[in-house]
Tab-separated table of C-alpha atoms in Angstrom:
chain	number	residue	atom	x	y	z
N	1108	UNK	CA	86.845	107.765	-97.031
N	1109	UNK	CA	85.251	104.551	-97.642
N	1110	UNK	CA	82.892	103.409	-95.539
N	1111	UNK	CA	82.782	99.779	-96.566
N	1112	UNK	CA	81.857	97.324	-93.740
N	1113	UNK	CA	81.389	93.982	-95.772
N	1114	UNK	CA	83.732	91.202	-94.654
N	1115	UNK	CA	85.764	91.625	-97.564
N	1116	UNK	CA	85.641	94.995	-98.509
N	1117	UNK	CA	88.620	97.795	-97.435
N	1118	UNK	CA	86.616	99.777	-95.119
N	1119	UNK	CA	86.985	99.761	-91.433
N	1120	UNK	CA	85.623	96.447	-89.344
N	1121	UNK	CA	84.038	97.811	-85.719
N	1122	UNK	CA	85.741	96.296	-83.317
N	1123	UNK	CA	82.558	95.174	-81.673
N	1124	UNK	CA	81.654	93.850	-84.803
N	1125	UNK	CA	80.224	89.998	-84.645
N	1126	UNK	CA	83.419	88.348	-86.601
N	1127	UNK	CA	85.996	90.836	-84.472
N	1128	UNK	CA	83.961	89.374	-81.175
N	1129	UNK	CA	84.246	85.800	-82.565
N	1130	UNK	CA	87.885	86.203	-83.858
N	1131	UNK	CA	88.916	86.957	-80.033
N	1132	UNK	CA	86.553	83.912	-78.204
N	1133	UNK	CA	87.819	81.348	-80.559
N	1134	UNK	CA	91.646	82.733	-79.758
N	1135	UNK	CA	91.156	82.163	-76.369
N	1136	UNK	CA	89.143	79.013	-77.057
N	1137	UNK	CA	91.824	78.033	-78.982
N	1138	UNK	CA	94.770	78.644	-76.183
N	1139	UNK	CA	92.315	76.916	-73.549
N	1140	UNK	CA	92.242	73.821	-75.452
N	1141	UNK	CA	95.977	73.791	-76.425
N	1142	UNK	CA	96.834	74.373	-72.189
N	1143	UNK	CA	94.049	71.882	-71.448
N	1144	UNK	CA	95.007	68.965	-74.084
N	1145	UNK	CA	98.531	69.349	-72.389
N	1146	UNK	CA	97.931	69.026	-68.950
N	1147	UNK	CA	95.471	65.663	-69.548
N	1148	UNK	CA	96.528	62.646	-69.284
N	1149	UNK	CA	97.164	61.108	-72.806
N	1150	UNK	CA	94.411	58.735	-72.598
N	1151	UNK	CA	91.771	61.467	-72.726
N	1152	UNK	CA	93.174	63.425	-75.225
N	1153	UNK	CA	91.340	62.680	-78.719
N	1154	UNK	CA	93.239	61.504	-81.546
N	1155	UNK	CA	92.336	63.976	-84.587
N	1156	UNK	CA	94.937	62.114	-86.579
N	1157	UNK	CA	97.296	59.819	-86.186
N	1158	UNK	CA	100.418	61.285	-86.155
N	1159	UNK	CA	100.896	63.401	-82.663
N	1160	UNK	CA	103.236	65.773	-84.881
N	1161	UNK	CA	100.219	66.817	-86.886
N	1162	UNK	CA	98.100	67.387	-83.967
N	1163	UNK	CA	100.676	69.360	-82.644
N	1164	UNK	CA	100.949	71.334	-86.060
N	1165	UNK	CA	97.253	71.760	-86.704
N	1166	UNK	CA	96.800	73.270	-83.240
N	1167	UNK	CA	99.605	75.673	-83.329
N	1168	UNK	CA	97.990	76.354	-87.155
N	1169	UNK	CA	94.134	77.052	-85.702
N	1170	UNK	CA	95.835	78.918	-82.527
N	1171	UNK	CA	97.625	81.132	-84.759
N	1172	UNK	CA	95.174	82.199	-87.327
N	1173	UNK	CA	92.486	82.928	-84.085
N	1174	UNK	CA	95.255	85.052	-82.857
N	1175	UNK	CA	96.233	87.017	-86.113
N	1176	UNK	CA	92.395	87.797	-86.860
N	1177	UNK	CA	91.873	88.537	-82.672
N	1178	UNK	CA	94.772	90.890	-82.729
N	1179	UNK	CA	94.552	92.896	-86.174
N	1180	UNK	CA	96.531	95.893	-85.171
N	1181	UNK	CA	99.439	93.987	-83.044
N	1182	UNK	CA	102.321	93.827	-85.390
N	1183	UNK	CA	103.438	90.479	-86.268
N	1184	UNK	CA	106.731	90.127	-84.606
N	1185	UNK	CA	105.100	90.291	-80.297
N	1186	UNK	CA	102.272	87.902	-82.119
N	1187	UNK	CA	104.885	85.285	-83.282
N	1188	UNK	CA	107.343	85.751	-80.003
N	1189	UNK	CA	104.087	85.425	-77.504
N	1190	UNK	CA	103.663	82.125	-79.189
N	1191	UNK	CA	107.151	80.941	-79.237
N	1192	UNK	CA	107.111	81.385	-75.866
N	1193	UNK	CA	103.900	80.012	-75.560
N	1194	UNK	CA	105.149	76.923	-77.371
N	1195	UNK	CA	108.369	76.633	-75.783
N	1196	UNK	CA	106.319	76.689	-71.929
N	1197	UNK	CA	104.595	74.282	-72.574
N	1198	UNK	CA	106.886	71.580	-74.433
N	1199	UNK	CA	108.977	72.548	-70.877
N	1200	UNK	CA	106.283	71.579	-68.640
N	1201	UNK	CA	106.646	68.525	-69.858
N	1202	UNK	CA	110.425	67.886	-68.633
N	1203	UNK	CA	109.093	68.050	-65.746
N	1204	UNK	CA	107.535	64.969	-65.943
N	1205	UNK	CA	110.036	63.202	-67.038
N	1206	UNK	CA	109.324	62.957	-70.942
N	1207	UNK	CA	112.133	62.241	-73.145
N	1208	UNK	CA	114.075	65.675	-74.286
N	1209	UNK	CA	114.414	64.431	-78.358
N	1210	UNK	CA	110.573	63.864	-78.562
N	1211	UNK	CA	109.752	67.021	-76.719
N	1212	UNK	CA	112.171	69.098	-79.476
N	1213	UNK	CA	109.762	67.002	-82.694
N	1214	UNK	CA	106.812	68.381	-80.711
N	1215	UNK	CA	108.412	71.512	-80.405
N	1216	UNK	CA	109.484	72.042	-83.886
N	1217	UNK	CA	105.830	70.788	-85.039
N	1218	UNK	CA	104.147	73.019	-83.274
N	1219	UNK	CA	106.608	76.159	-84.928
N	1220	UNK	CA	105.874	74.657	-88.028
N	1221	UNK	CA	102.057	75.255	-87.864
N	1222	UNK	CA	102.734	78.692	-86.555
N	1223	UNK	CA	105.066	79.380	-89.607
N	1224	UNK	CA	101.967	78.062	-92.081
N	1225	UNK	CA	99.802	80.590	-90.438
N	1226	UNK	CA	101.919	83.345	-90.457
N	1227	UNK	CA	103.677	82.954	-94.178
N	1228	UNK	CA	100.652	84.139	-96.338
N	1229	UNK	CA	100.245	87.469	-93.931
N	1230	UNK	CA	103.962	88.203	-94.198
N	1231	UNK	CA	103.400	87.605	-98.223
N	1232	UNK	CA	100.384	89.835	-98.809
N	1233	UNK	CA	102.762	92.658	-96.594
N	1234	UNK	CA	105.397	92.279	-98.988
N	1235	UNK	CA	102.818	92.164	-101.875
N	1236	UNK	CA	101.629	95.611	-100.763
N	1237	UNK	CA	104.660	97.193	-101.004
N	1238	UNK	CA	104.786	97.135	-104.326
N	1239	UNK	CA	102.548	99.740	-106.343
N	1240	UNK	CA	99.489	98.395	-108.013
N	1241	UNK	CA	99.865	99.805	-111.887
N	1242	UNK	CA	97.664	102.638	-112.727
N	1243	UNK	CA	94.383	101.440	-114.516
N	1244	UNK	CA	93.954	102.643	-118.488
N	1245	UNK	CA	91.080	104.176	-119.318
């Protein structure tokens, strides 16, 4: 069995390692700030960029990759659903408030989008590792 504990290595990570500890605060950190940029009023929300649909896809983007590396043994499909529903929860709150349903839908559909670019290269290294590696020639 190898024993390998180096961030990159094949061996087992503890669980109460330092980067599987960080992994989980910044995926809560991450869903804080998400709730918490919703619920404030516009004007105290900072721009990172200028487009809102990027801010929306960036967050969805960092949320997701804190949540893949905080979860490691949850499969990938209760991941991806919490956050659709996640997503979809929050874009509702704001009907509430009146906003305009078309806008809500491009936030919406922004904020899938940066989940799908976090999830994509997982689902392609799975597939990669079905296939058998060829046998090395001595």
């Amino acid at each position: 069995m190898n024993d390998d504990r180096t961030l990159l290595g094949d061996g087992r990570y503890p669980d109460t390692g330092p980067l599987a500890v960080g992994a989980r605060l910044a995926f809560m950190g991450a869903l804080a700030a998400i709730v918490i940029a919703v619920f404030l009023p516009p004007s105290m929300v900072p721009d990172f960029v200028e487009s809102t649909y990027l801010q929306h896809f960036a967050a969805f983007y960092v949320a997701a990759l804190c949540g893949l590396a905080a979860m490691p043994r949850t499969r990938l499909r209760p991941i991806a659903l919490g956050y659709l529903l996640f997503a979809t929860g929050l874009e509702a709150t704001h009907l509430l408030s009146g906003a305009r349903f078309g806008s809500l839908v491009d936030n919406w559909v922004a904020d899938l989008g940066g989940l799908a670019a976090a999830f994509a290269p997982v689902m392609v290294e799975r597939f990669r590792r079905r296939f058998p590696r060829p046998e090395a020639e001595s």
